[in-house]
mmCIF file of C-alpha atoms and ligand atoms in Angstrom:
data_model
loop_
_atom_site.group_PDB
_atom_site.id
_atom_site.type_symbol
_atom_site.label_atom_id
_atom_site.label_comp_id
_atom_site.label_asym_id
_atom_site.label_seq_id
_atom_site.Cartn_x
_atom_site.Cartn_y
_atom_site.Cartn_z
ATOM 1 C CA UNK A 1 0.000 0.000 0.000
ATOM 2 C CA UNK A 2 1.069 3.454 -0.644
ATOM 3 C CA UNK A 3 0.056 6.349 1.780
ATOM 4 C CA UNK A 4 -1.436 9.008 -0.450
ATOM 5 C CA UNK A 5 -2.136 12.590 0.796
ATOM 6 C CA UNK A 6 -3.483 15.195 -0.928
ATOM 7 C CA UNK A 7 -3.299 18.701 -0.333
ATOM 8 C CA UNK A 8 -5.407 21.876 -1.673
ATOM 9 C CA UNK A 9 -1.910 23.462 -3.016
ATOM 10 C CA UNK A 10 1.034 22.135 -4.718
ATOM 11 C CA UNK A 11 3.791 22.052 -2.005
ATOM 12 C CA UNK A 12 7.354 24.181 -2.904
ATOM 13 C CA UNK A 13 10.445 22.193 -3.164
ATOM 14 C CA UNK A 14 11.413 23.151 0.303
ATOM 15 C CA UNK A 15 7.959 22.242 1.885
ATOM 16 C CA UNK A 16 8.663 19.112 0.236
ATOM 17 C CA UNK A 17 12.020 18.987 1.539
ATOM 18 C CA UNK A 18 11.156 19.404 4.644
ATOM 19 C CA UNK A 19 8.527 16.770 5.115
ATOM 20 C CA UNK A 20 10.913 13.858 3.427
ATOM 21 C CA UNK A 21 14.459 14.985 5.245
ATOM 22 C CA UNK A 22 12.626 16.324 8.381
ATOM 23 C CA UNK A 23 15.707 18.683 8.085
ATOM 24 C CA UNK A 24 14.890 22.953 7.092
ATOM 25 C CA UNK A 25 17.252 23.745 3.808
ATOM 26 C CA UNK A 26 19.931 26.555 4.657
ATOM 27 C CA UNK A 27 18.085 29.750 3.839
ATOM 28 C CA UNK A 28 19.259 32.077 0.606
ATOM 29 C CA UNK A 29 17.838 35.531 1.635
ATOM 30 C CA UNK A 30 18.030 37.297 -1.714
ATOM 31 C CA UNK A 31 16.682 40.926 -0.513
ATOM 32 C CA UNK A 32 16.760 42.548 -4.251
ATOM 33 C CA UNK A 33 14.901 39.634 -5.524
ATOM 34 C CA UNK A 34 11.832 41.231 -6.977
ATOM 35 C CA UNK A 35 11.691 39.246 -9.845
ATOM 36 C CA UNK A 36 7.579 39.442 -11.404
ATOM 37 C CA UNK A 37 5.097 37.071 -11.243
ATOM 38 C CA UNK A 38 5.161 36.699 -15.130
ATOM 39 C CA UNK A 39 9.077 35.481 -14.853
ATOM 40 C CA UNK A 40 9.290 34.353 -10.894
ATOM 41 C CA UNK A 41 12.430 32.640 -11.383
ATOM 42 C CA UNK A 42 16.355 33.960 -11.222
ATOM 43 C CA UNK A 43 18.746 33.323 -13.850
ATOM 44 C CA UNK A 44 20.455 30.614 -12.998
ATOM 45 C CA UNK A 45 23.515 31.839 -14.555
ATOM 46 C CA UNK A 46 23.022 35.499 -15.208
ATOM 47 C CA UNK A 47 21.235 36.626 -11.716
ATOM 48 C CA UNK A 48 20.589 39.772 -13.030
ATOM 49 C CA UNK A 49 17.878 38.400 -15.104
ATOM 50 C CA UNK A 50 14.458 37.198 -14.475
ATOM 51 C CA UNK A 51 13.101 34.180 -16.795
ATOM 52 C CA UNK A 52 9.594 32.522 -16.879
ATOM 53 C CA UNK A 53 9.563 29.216 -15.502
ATOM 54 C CA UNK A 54 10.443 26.318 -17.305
ATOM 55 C CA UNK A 55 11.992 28.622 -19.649
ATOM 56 C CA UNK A 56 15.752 27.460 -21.005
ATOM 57 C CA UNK A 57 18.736 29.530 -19.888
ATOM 58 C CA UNK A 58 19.155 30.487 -22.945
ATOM 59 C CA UNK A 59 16.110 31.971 -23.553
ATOM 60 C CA UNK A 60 15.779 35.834 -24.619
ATOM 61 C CA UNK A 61 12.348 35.935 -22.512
ATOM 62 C CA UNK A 62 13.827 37.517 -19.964
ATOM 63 C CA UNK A 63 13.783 40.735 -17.916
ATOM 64 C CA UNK A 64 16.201 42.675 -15.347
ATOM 65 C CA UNK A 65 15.328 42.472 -11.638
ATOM 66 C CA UNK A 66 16.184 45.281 -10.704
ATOM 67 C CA UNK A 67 15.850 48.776 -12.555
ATOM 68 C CA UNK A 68 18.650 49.464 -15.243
ATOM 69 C CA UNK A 69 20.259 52.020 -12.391
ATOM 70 C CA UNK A 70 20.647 50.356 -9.396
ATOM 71 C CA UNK A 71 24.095 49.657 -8.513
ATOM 72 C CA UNK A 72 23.588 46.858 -4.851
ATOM 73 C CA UNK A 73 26.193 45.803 -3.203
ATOM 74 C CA UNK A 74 25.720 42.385 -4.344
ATOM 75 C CA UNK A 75 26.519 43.494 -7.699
ATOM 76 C CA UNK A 76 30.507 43.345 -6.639
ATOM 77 C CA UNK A 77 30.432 39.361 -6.097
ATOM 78 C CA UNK A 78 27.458 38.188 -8.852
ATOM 79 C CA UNK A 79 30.188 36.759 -11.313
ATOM 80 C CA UNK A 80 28.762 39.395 -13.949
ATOM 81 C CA UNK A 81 31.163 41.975 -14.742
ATOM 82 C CA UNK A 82 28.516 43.695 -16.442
ATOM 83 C CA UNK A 83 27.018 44.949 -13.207
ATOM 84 C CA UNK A 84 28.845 46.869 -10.882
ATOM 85 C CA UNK A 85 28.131 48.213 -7.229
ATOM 86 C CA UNK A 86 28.218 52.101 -7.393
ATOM 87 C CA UNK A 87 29.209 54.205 -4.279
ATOM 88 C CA UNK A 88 27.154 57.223 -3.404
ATOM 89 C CA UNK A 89 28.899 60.577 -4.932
ATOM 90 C CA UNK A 90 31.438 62.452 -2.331
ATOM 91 C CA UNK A 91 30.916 65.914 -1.759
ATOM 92 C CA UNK A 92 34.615 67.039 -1.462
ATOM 93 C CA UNK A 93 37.908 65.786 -1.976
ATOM 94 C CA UNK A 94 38.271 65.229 2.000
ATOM 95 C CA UNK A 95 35.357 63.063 2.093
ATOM 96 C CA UNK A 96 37.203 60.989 -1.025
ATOM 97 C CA UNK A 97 40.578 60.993 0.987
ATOM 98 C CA UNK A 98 38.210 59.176 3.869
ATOM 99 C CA UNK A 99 37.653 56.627 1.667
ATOM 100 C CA UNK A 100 34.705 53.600 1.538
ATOM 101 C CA UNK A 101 35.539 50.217 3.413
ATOM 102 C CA UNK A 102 34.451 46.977 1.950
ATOM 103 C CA UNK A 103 33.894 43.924 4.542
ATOM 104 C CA UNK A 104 34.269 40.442 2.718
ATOM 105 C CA UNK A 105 32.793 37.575 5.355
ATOM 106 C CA UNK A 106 34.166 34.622 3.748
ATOM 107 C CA UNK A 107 31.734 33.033 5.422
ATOM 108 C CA UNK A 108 32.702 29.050 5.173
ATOM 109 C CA UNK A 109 35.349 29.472 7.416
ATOM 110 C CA UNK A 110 39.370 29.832 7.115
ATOM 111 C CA UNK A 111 40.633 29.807 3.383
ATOM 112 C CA UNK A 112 43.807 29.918 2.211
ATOM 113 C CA UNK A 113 43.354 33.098 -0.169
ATOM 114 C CA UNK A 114 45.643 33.163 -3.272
ATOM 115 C CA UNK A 115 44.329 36.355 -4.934
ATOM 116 C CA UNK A 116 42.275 39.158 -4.464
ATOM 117 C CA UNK A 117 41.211 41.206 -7.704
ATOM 118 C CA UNK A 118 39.598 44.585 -7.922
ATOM 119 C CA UNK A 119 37.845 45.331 -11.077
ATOM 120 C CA UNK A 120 36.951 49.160 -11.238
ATOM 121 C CA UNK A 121 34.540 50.585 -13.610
ATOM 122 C CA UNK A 122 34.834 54.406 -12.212
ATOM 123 C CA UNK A 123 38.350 55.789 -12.243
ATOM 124 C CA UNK A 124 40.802 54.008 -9.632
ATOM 125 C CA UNK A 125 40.913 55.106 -5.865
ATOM 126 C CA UNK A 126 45.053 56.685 -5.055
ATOM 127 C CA UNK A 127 45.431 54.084 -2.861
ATOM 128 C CA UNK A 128 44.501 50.849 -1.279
ATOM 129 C CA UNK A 129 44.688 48.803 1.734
ATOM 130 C CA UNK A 130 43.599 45.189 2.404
ATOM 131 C CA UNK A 131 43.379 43.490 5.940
ATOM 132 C CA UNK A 132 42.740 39.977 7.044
ATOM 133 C CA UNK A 133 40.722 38.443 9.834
ATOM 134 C CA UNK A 134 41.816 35.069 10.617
ATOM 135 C CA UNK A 135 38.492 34.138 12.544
ATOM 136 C CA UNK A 136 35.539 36.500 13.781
ATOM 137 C CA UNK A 137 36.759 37.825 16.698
ATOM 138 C CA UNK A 138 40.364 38.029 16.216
ATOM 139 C CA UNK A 139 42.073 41.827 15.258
ATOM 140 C CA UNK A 140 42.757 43.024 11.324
ATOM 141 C CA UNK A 141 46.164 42.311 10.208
ATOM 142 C CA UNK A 142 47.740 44.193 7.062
ATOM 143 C CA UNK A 143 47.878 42.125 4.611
ATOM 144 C CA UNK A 144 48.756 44.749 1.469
ATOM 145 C CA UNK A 145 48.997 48.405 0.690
ATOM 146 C CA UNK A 146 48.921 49.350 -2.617
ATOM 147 C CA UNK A 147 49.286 53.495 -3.786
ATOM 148 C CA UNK A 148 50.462 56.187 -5.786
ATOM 149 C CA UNK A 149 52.228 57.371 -3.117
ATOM 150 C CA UNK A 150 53.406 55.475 -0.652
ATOM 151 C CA UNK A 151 54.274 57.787 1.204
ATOM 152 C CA UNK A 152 50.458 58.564 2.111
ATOM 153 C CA UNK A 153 51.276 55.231 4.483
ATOM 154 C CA UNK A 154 54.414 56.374 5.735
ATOM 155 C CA UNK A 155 55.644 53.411 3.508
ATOM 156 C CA UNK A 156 58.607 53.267 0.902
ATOM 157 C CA UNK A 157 57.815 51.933 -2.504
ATOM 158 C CA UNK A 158 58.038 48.498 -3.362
ATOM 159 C CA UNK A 159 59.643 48.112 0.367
ATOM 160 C CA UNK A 160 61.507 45.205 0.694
ATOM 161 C CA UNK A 161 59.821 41.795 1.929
ATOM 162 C CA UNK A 162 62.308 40.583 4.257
ATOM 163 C CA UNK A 163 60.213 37.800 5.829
ATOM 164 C CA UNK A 164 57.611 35.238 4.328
ATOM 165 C CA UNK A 165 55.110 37.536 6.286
ATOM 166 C CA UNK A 166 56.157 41.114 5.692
ATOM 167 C CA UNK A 167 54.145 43.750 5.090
ATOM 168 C CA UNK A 168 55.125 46.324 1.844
ATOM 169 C CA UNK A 169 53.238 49.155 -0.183
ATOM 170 C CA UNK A 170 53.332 47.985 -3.958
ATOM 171 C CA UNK A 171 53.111 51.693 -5.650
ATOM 172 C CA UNK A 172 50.746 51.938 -8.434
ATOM 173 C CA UNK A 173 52.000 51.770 -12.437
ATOM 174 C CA UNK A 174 51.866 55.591 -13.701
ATOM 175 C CA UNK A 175 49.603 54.311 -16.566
ATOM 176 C CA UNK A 176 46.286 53.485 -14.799
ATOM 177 C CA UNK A 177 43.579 53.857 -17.179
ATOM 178 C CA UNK A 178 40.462 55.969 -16.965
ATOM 179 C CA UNK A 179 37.666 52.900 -16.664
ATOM 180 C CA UNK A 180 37.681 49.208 -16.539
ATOM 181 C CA UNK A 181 41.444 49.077 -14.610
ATOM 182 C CA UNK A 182 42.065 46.159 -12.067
ATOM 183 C CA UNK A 183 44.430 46.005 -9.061
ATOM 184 C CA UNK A 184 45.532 42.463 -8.278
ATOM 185 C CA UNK A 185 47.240 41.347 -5.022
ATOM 186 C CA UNK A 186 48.778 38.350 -5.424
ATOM 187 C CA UNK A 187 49.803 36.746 -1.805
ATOM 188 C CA UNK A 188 53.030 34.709 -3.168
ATOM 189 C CA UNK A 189 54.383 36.494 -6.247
ATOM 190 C CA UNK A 190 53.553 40.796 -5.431
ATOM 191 C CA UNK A 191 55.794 41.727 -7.871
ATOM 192 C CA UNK A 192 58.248 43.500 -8.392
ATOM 193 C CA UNK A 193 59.188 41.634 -5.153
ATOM 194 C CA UNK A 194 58.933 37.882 -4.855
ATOM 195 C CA UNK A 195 57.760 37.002 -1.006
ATOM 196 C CA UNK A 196 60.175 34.657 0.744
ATOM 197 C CA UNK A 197 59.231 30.941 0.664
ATOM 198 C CA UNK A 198 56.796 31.475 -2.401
ATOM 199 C CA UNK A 199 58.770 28.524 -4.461
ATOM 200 C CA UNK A 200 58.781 26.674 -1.311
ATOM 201 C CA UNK A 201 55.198 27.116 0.217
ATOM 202 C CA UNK A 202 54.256 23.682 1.707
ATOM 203 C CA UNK A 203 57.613 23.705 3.961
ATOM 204 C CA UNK A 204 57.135 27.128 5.236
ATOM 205 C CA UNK A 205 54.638 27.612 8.095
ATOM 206 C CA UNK A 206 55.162 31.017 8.287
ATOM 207 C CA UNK A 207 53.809 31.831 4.778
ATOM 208 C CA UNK A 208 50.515 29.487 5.355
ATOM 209 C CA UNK A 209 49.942 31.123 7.954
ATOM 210 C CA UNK A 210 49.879 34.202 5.900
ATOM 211 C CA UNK A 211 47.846 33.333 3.412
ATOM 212 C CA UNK A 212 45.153 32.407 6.242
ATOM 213 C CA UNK A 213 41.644 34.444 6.622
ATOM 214 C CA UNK A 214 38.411 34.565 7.284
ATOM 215 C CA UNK A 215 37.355 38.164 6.230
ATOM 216 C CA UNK A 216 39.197 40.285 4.592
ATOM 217 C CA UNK A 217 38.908 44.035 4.781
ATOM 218 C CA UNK A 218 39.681 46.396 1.400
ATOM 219 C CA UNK A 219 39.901 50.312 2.214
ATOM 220 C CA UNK A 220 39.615 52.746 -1.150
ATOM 221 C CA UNK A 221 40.725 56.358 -0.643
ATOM 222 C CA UNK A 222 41.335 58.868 -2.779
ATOM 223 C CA UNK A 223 40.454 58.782 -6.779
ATOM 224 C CA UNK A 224 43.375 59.876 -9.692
ATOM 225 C CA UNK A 225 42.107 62.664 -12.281
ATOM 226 C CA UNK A 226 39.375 63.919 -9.847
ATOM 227 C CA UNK A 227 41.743 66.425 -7.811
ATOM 228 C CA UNK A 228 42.139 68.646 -10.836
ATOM 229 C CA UNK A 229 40.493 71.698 -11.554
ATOM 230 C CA UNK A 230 37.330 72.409 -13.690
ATOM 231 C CA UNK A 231 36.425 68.341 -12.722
ATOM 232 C CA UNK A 232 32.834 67.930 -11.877
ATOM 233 C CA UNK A 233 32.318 66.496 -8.664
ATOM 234 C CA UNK A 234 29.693 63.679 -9.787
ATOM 235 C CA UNK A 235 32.899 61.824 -10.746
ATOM 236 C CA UNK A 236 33.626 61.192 -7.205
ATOM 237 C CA UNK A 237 32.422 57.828 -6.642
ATOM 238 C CA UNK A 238 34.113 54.063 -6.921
ATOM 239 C CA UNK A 239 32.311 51.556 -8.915
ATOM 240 C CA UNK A 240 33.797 48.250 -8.920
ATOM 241 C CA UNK A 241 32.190 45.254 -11.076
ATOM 242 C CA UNK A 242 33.956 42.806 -8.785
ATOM 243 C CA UNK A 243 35.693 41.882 -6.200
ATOM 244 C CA UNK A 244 37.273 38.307 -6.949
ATOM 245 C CA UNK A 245 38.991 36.471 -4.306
ATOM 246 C CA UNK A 246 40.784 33.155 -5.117
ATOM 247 C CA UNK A 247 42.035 30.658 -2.425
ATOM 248 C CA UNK A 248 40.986 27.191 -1.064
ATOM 249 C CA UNK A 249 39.915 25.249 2.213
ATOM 250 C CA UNK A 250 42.636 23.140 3.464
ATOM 251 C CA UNK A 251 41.143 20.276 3.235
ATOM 252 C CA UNK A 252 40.643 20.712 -0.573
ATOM 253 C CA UNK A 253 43.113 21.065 -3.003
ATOM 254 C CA UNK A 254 41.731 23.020 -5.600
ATOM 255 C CA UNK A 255 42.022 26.020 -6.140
ATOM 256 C CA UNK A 256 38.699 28.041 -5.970
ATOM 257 C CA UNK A 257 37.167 31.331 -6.754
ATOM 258 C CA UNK A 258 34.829 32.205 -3.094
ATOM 259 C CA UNK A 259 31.600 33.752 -3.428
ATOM 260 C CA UNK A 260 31.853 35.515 0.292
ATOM 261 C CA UNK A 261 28.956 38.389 1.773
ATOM 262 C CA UNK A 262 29.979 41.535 1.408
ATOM 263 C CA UNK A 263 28.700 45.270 3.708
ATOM 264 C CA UNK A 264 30.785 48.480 2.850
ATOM 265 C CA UNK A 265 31.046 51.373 5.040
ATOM 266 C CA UNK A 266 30.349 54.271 4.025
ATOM 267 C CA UNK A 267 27.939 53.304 1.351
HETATM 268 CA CA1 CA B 1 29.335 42.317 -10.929
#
């Protein structure tokens, strides 16, 4: 015999879930959702878009969730680079030089982080500083400055990296372009200098241990071109398509790109 049941509305997959497993599915709050009634389901590639169901990804049926000009935070991790999270305008040149923090909660845990790649779509902040957490309550640690001037960070240029764990300010080519630049920190290899122990990672404890985080902190200040006379001030905001950030788990080998959660401060 089978035990039927019947039931005045079709169940979702998680009701259905739930009642087999006994066991309530992690929750994916998705606040910009929004998608319409006429195409209730996300993209499953492009999560920008909208789609009816039972539609094919490929389908051309499909609508934006959000209005063509809003720029949400979530826009920085979507794996799009056709969106792009848009900082409210600064009023003065001070307020620039103040900057806009971005927290990155990993959120699975410790990684070993390989890579962590900027891609701008507004004109590049003057300088940059990224900080590690290496669990939730534990203190920031510098991990990378990156400027113009290093000087703005009491800092040489290209300082010296004496130890597998040292701490320099990588100054900034003098051709960054206008729109669409990048600023990649590579853990190992920060050129020009070579960190100590990069050809020789698995036998130096002192450089896993600095590749180790949880969150990881990057703090934009400043903006090049925007100083100059005559510019309009509207130009004084960061966009940034994404933020990438490459690394692993311990436990697994490969090497993988982390889709972490993401607040900034000031927004
Ligand atoms: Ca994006």
């Amino acid at each position: 015999m089978q035990d039927f049941r019947f039931y005045p509305q079709t169940l979702t997959n998680r009701e259905i879930e739930e009642v087999y497993s006994a066991r309530i599915p992690p929750l994916h709050a998705q606040t910009s959702c929004r998608c319409p009634s006429s195409h209730p389901r996300v993209h499953p590639v492009v999560e920008r878009y909208c789609i009816p169901n039972g539609a094919d990804d490929t389908t051309n049926n499909r609508m934006l969730r959000l209005h063509p000009h809003a720029h949400p935070l979530n826009y920085i991790n979507d794996n799009d680079i056709g969106t792009a999270w848009v900082s409210s305008v600064f009023s003065s040149p001070e307020k620039l030089d103040q900057g806009v923090s971005i927290t990155i909660d990993l959120e699975s845990g410790q990684y070993q982080v390989f890579y962590v790649i900027l891609q701008f779509r507004s004109l590049q902040p003057e300088a940059v500083r990224i900080q590690r957490k290496t669990s939730s309550t534990s203190a920031w640690r510098d991990w990378q400055y990156l400027a113009k001037n290093c000087s703005l960070f009491a800092m040489e240029e290209n300082g010296p990296l004496v130890n597998p764990d040292s701490v320099n300010c990588l100054q900034f080519p003098s051709d960054i372009p206008y729109t669409n630049g990048n600023i990649t920190f590579s853990m190992l290899t920060p050129e020009p200098n070579l960190r100590p122990g990069y050809n020789n990672f698995y036998n130096s404890a002192t450089l896993q241990e600095f590749v180790r985080a949880t969150h990881v902190r990057v703090h934009l200040q400043g903006q090049y071109h925007t100083r100059a006379p005559h510019v309009p001030f509207r130009h004084r905001y960061y966009a940034v398509n994404e933020i990438t950030i490459s690394g692993r788990s311990e436990s697994s080998l490969p090497v993988v790109f982390i889709r972490p959660n993401y607040s900034a401060s000031p927004s």
